[in-house]
Tab-separated table of C-alpha atoms and ligand atoms in Angstrom:
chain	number	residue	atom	x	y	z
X	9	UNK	CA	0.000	0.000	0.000
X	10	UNK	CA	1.532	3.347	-0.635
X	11	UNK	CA	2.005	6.274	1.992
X	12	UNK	CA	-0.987	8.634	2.164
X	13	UNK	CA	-0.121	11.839	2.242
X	14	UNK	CA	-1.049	14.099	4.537
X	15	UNK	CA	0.175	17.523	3.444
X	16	UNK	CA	-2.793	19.787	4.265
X	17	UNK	CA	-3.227	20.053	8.390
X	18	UNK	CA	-5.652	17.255	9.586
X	19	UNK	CA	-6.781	16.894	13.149
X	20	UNK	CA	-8.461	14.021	14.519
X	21	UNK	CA	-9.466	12.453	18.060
X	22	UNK	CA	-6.526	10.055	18.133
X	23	UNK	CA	-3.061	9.386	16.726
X	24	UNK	CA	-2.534	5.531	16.671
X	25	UNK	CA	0.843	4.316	16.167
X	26	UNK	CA	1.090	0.524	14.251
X	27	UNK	CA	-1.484	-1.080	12.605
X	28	UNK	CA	-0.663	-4.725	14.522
X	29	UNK	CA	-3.275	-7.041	15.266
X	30	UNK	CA	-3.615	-4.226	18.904
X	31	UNK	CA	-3.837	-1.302	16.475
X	32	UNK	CA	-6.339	-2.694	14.158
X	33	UNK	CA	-9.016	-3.395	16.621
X	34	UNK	CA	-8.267	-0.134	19.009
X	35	UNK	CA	-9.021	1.432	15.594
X	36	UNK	CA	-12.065	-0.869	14.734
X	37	UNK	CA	-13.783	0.006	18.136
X	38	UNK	CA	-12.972	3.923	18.017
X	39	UNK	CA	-14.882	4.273	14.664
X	40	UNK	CA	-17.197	1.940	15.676
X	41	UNK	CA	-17.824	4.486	19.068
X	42	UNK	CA	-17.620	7.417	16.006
X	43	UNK	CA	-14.126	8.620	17.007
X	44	UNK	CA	-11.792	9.677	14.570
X	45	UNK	CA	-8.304	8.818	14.424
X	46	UNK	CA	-5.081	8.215	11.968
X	47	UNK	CA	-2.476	5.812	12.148
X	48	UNK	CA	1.125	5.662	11.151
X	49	UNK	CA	2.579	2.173	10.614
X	50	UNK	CA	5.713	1.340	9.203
X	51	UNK	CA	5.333	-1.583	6.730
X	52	UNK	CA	7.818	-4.259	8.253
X	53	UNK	CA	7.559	-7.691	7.432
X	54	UNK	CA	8.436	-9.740	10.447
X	55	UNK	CA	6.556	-7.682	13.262
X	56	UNK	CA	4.603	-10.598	15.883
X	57	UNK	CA	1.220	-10.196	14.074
X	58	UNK	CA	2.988	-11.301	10.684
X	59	UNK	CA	4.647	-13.891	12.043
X	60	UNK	CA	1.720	-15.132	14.571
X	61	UNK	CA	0.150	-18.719	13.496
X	62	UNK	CA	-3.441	-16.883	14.748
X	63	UNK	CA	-4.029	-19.684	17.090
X	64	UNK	CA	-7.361	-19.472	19.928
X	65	UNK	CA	-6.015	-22.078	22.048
X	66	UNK	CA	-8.323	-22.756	25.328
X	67	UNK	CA	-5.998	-24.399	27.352
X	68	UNK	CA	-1.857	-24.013	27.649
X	69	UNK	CA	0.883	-25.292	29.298
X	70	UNK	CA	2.343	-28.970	30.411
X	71	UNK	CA	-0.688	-29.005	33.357
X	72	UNK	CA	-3.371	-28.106	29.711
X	73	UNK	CA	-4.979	-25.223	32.231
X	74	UNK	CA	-7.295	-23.184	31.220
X	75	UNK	CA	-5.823	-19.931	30.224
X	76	UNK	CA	-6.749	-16.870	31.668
X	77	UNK	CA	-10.508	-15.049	30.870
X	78	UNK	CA	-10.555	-17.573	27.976
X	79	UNK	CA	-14.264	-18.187	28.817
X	80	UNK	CA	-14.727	-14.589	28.050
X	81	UNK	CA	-12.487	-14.096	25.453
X	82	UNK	CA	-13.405	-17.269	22.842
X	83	UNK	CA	-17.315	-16.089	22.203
X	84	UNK	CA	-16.258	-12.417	22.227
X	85	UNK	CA	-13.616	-13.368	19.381
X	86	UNK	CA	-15.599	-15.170	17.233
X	87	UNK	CA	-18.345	-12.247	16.890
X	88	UNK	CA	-16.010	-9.631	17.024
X	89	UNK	CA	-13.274	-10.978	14.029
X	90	UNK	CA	-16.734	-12.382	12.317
X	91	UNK	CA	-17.772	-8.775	11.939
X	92	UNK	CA	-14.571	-7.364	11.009
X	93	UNK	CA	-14.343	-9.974	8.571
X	94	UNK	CA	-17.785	-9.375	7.046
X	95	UNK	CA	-16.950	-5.763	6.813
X	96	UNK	CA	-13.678	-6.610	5.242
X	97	UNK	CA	-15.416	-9.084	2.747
X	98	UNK	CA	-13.022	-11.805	4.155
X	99	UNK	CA	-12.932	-14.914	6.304
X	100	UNK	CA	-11.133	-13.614	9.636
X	101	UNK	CA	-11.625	-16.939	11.326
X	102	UNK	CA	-12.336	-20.204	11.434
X	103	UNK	CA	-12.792	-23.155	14.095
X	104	UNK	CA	-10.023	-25.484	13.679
X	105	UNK	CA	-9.889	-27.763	16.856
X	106	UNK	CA	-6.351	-29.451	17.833
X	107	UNK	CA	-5.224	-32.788	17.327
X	108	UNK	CA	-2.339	-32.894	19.875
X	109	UNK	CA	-0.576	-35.758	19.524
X	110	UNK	CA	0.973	-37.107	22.929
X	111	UNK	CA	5.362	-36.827	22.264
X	112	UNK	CA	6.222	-39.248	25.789
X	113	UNK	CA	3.949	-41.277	27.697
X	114	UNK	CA	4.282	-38.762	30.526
X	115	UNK	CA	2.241	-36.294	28.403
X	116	UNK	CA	-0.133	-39.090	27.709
X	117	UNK	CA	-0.855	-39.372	31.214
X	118	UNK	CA	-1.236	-35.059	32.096
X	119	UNK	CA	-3.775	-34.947	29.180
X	120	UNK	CA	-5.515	-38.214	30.840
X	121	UNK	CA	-5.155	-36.666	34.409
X	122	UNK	CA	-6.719	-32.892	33.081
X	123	UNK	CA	-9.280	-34.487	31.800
X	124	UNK	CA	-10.718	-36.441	34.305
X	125	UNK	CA	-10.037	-32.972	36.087
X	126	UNK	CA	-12.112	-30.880	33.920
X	127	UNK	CA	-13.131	-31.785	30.026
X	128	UNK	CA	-14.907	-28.670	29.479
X	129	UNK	CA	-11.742	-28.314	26.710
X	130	UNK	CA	-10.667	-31.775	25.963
X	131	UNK	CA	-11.933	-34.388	24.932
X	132	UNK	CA	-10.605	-38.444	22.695
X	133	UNK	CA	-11.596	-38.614	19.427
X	134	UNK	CA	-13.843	-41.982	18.924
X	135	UNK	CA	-11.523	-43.085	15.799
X	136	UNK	CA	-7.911	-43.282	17.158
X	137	UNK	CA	-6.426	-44.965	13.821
X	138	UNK	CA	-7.479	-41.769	12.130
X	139	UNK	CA	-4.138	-40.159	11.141
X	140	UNK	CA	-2.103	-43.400	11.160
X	141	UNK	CA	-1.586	-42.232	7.442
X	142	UNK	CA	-0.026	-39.360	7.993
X	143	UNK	CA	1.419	-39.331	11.301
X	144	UNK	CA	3.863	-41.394	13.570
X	145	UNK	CA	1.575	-41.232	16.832
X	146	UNK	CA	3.298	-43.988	19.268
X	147	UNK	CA	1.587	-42.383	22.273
X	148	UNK	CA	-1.857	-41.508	20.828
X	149	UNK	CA	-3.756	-38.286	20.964
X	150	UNK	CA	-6.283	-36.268	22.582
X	151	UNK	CA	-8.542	-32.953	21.055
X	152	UNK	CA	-8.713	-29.916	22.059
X	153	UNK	CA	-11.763	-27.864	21.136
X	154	UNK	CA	-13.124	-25.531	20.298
X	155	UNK	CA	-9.904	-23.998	18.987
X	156	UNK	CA	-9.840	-20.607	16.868
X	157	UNK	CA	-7.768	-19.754	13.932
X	158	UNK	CA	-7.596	-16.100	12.781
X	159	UNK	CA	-6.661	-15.439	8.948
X	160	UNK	CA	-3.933	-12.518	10.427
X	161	UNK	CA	-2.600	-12.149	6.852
X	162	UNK	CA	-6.072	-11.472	4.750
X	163	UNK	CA	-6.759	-9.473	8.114
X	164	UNK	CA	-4.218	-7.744	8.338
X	165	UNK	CA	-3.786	-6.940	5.133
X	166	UNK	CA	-7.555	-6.543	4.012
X	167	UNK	CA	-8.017	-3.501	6.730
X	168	UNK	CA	-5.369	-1.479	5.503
X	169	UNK	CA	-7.020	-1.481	2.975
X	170	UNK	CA	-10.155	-0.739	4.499
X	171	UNK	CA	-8.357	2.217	6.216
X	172	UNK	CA	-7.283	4.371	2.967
X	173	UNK	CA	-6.437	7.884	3.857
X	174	UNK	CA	-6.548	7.020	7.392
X	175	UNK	CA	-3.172	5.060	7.697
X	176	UNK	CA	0.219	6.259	5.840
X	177	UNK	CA	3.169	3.827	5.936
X	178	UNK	CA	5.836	5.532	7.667
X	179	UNK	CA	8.276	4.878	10.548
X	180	UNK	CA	7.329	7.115	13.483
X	181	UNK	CA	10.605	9.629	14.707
X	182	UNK	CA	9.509	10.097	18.433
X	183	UNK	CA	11.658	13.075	18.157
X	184	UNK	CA	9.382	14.905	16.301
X	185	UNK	CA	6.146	14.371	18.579
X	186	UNK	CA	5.361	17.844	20.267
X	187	UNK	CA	2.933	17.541	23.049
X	188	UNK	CA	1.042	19.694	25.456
X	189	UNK	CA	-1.637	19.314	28.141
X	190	UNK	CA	-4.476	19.694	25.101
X	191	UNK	CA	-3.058	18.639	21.994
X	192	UNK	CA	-0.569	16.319	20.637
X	193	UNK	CA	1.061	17.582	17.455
X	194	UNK	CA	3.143	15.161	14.944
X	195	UNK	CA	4.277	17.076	11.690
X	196	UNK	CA	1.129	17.941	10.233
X	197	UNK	CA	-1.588	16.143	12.528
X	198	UNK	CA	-2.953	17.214	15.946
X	199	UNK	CA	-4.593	15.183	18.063
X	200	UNK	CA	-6.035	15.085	21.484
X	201	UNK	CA	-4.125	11.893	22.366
X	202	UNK	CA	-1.260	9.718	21.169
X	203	UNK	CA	-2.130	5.540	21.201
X	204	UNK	CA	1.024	3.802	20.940
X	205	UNK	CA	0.410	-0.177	19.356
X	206	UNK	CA	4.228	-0.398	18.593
X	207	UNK	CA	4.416	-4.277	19.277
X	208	UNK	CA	7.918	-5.161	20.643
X	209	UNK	CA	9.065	-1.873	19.242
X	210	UNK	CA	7.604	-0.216	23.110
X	211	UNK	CA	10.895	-1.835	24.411
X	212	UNK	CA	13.030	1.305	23.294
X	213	UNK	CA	9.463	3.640	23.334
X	214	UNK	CA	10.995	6.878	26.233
X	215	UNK	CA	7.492	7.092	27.745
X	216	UNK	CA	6.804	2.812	28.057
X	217	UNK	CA	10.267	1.691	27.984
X	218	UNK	CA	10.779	1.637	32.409
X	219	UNK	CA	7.096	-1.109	32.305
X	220	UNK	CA	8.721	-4.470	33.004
X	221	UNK	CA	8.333	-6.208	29.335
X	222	UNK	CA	10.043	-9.261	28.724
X	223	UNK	CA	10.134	-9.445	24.795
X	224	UNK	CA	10.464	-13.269	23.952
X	225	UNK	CA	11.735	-14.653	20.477
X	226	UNK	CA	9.857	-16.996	18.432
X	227	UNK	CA	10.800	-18.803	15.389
X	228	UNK	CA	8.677	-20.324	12.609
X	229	UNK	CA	9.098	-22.599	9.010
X	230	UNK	CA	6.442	-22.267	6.362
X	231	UNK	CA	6.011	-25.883	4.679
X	232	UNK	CA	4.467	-27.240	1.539
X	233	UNK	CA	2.463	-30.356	1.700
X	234	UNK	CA	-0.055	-31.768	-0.372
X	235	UNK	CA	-1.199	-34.765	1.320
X	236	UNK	CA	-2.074	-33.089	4.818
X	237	UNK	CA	-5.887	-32.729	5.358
X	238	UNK	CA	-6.684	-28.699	6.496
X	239	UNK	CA	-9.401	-29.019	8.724
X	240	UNK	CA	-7.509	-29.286	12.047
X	241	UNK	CA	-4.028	-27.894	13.516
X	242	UNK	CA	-2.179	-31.056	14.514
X	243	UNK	CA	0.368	-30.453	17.480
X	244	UNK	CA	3.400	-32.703	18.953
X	245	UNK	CA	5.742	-30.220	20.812
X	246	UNK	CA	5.605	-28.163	17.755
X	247	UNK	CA	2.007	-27.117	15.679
X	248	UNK	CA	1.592	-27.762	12.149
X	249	UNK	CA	-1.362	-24.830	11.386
X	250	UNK	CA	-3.159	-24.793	7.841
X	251	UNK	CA	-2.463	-21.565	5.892
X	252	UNK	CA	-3.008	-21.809	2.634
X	253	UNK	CA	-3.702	-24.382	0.246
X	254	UNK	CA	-0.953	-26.911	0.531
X	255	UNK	CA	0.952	-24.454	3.253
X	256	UNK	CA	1.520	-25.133	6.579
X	257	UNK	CA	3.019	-23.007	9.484
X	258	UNK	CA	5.180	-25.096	11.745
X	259	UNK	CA	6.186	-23.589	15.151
X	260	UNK	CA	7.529	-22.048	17.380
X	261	UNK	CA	10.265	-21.030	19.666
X	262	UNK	CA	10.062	-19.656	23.227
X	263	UNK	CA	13.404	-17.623	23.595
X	264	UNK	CA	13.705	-15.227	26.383
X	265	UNK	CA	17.712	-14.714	25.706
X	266	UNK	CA	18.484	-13.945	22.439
X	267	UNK	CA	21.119	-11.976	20.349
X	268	UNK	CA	19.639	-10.967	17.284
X	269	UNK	CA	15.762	-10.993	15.550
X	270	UNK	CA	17.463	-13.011	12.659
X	271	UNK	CA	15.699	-17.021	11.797
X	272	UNK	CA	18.792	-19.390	13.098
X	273	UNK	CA	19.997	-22.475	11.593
X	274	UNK	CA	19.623	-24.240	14.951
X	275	UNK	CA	15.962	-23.970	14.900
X	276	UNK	CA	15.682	-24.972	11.468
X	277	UNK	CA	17.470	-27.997	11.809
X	278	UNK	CA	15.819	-29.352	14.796
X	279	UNK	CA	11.906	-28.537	13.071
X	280	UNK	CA	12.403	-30.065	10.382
X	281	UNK	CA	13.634	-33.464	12.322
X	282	UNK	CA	11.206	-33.188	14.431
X	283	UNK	CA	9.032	-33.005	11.267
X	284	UNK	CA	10.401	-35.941	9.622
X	285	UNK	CA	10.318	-38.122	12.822
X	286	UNK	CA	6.254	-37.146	13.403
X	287	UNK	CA	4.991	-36.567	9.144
X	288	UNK	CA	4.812	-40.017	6.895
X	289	UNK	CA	4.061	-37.699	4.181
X	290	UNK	CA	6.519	-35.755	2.156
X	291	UNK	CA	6.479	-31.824	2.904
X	292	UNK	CA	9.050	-29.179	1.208
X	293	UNK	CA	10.290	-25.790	3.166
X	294	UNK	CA	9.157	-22.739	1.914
X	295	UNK	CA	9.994	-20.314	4.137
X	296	UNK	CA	11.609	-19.686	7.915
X	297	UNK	CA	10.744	-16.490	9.893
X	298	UNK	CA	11.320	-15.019	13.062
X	299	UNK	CA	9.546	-12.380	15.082
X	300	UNK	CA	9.502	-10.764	18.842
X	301	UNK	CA	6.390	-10.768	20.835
X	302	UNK	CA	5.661	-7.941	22.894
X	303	UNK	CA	5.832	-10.538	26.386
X	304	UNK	CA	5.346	-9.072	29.988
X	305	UNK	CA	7.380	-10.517	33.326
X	306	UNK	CA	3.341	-11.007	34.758
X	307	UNK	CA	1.740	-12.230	31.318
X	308	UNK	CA	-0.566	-9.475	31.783
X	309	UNK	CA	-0.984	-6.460	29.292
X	310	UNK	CA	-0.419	-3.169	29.245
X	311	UNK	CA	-3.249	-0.700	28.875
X	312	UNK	CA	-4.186	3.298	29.164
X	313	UNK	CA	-3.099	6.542	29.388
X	314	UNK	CA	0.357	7.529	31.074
X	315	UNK	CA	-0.303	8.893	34.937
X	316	UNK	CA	1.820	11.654	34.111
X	317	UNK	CA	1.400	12.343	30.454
X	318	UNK	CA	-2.253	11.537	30.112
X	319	UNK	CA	-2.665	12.441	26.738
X	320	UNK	CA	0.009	9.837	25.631
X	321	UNK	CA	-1.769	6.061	25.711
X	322	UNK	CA	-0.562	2.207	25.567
X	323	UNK	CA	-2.228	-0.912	24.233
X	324	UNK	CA	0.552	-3.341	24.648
X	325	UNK	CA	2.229	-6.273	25.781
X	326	UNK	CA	-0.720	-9.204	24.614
X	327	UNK	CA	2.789	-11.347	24.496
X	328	UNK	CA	1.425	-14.662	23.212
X	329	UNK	CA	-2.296	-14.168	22.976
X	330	UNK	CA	-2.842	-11.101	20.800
X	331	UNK	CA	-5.773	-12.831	18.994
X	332	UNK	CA	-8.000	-14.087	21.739
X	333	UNK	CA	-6.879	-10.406	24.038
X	334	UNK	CA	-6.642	-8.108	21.340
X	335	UNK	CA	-10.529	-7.448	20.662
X	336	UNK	CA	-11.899	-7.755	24.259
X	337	UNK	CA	-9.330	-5.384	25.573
X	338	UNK	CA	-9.803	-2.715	22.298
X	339	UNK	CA	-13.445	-2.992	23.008
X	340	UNK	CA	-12.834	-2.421	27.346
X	341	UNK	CA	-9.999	-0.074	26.036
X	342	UNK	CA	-12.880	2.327	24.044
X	343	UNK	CA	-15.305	2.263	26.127
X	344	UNK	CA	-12.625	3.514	28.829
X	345	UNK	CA	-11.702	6.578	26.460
X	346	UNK	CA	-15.286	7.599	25.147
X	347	UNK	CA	-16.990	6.623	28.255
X	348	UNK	CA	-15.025	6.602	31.481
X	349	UNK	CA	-15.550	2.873	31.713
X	350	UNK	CA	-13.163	1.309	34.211
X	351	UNK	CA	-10.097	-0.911	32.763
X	352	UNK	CA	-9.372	-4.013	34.605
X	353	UNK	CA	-6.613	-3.684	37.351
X	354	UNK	CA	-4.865	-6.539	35.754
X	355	UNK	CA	-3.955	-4.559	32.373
X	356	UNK	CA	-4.392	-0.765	33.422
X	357	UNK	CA	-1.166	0.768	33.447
X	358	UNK	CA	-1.901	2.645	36.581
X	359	UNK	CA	-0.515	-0.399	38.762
X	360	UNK	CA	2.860	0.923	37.282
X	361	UNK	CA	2.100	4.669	38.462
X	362	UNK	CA	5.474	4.370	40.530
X	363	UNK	CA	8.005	3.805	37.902
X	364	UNK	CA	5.972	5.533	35.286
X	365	UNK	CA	5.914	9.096	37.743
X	366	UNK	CA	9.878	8.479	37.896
X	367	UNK	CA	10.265	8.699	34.199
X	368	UNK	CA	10.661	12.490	32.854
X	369	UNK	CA	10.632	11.752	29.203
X	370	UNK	CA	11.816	15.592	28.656
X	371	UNK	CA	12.835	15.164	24.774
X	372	UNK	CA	9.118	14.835	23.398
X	373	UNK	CA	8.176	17.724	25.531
X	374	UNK	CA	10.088	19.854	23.586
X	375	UNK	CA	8.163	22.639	21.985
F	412	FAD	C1	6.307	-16.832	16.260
F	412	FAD	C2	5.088	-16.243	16.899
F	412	FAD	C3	3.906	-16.964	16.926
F	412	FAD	C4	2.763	-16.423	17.521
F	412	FAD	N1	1.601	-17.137	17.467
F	412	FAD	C5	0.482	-16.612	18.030
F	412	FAD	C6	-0.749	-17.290	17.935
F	412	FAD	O1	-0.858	-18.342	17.301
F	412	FAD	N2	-1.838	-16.753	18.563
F	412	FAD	C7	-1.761	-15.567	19.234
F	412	FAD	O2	-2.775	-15.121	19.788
F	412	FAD	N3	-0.606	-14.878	19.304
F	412	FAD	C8	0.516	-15.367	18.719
F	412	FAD	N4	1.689	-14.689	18.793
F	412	FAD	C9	1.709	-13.447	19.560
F	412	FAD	C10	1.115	-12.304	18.728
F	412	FAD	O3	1.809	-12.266	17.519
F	412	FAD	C11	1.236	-10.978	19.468
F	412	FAD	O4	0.620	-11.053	20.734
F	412	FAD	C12	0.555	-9.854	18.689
F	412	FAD	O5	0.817	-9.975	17.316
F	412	FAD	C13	1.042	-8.497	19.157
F	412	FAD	O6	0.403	-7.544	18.359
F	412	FAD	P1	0.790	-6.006	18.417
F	412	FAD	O7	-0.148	-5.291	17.549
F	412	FAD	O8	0.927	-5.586	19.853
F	412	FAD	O9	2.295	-5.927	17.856
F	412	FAD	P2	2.859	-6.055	16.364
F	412	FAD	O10	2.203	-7.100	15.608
F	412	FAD	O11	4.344	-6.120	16.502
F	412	FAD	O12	2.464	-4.670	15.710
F	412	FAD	C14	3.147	-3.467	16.002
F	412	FAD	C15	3.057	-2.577	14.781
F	412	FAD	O13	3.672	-1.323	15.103
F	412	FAD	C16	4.479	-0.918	14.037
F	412	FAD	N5	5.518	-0.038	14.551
F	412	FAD	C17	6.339	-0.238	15.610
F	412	FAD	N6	7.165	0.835	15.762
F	412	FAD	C18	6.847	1.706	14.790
F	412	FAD	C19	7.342	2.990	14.400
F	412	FAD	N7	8.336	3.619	15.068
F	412	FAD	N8	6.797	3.603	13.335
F	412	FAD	C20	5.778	3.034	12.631
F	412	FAD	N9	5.273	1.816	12.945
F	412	FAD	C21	5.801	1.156	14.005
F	412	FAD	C22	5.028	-2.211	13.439
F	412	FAD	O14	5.427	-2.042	12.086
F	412	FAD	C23	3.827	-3.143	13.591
F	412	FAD	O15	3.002	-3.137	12.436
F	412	FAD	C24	2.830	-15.156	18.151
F	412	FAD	C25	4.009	-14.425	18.098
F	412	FAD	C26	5.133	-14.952	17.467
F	412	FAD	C27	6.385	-14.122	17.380
């Protein structure tokens, strides 16, 4: 999509920055609540809602717990990225339910144990010899349903789009942002508040950088493979996700230290044996990325305005979850902004009011 310009002097309600899976719905829920807004994103490739598989998963973990507000957040989902979608003229998502094949006879046992626990999430499949064609499964496997799969790329790329003269595709110099009590100013547009939706990019962001993020590497293959049925994701320590036709996303990595954003050998190597050990059927790589996500030290987001700046917002740090958190928390985010609604003390930034009053971020206060 080319850059829109925006020579004349335009003023609206907001000033989002990144169009990510957090700035498309903050967006979607402020014009839905008739507020206007524009959004600078710079078009990179590999940011986490690129790279992201899309995956609703209910349950997580070696214990298969439920994770948090999923309840909540599964229904909420599927109406909210079934509207975008039908706005969009696209499929947004889909219920694929997971296959996850048991890798030791430990994890055979945990998925037993959970279930007897609580099934409301699991459950065995009545024909066990199902996938004996195309999969080594030595320990069996169990289902886990009903699992969500969000079409990020059509998304993504389908509200851009949508947006037109409200996005332009350019990086964002924090240098230039002028602000004031009333008005935020950024070369030619004034708005009453700034929304940053930077992704993993809030790391080095002088107003966000002090909250305690803990960005975490991930690593992914796309493969080709004809002979795989696309109605489920299949999982064995690794997920093999439906994309495309014939295209499969196979991850990822969890890497908390890490040196560079780059895709390494070592992760390629050990996918695709773990591939060939689990697939009877022939598959060809296509493609290997790698990506940040925006991760928090207490898995909880990061939402609001700043307790000193308050014209200057965050709607961060969904770490792995951005699809199932993304929409609830735009929508609890909006109705916050238009109508004083309260955030949830779990993701308002307030809790941070300490470290966030400490922080004099005097170079965008520059007039
Ligand atoms: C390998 C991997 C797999 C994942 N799988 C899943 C999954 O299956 N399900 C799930 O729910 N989550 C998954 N996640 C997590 C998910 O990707 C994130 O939670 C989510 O994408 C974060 O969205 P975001 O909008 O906050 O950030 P991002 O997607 O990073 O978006 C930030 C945007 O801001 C823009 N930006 C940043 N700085 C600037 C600047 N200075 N100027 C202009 N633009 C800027 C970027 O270009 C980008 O478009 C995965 C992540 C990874 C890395």
């Amino acid at each position: 999509m080319a850059s829109t310009p925006y020579f004349c002097t335009m003023h609206v309600d907001h000033l989002i920055i990144g169009q990510g899976i957090c700035g498309t719905f903050l967006s979607w829920y402020l014009q839905k609540a008739n507020r206007s807004f524009f959004i600078i994103d710079e078009a990179r490739p590999n940011t986490a809602s690129r790279v992201a598989a899309g995956i609703i998963n209910p349950v997580t973990g070696r214990r298969i717990v439920k994770t948090w507000m999923i309840d909540q957040l599964i229904p909420f989902a599927q109406n909210s990225y079934k509207e975008l979608g039908a706005a969009l003229n696209i499929t947004a998502i889909q219920q694929k339910n997971i296959i996850d094949f048991f890798p030791t006879p430990q994890m055979r046992i945990a998925f037993h144990q959970r279930y007897a626990e609580d099934s409301q999430y699991l459950s065995f499949p009545a024909e066990q010899t199902k996938w004996k064609e195309h999969f080594n499964d030595d320990f069996g496997f169990g289902e886990i349903g009903p699992c969500l799969l969000v079409n990020l790329s059509d998304l993504l790329s389908a509200y851009r789009t949508h947006l037109h003269n409200a996005l332009t595709e350019e990086a964002f110099d924090i240098t230039l942002l002028r602000r004031s009590e009333e008005t935020i100013t950024y070369k030619e547009i004034t708005a009453q508040s700034i929304i940053f939706c930077d992704g993993a990019a809030a790391n080095t962001n002088p107003y966000f950088n002090v909250l305690p993020f803990a960005p975490n590497k991930g690593e992914i293959l796309w493969i080709e493979c004809n002979e795989l049925p696309n109605n489920n994701i299949f999982k064995y320590a690794i997920n093999l996700v439906p994309w495309k036709e014939n295209v499969f996303w196979v991850g990822s990595s969890y890497q908390w230290e890490f040196e560079d954003e780059l895709p390494s050998a070592a992760f390629r190597e050990k996918t695709i044996a773990n591939l060939n050990r689990w697939l009877k059927v022939p598959f060809k790589l296509l493609d290997h990325k790698a990506s940040i996500r925006p991760a928090t030290i207490e898995r909880r987001p990061f939402v609001g305005f700043h307790p000193v700046y308050k014209n200057v917002g965050i709607f961060n740090g969904m770490g792995t979850k951005g699809c199932s958190l993304s929409p609830y928390l735009a929508k609890e985010f909006v109705e916050n902004i238009v109508n004083g609604g309260p955030l949830q003390p779990d993701i308002d930034i307030t809790r941070f009011k300490n470290i966030l009053s400490k922080n004099n971020y005097k170079v965008a206060e520059k007039q």
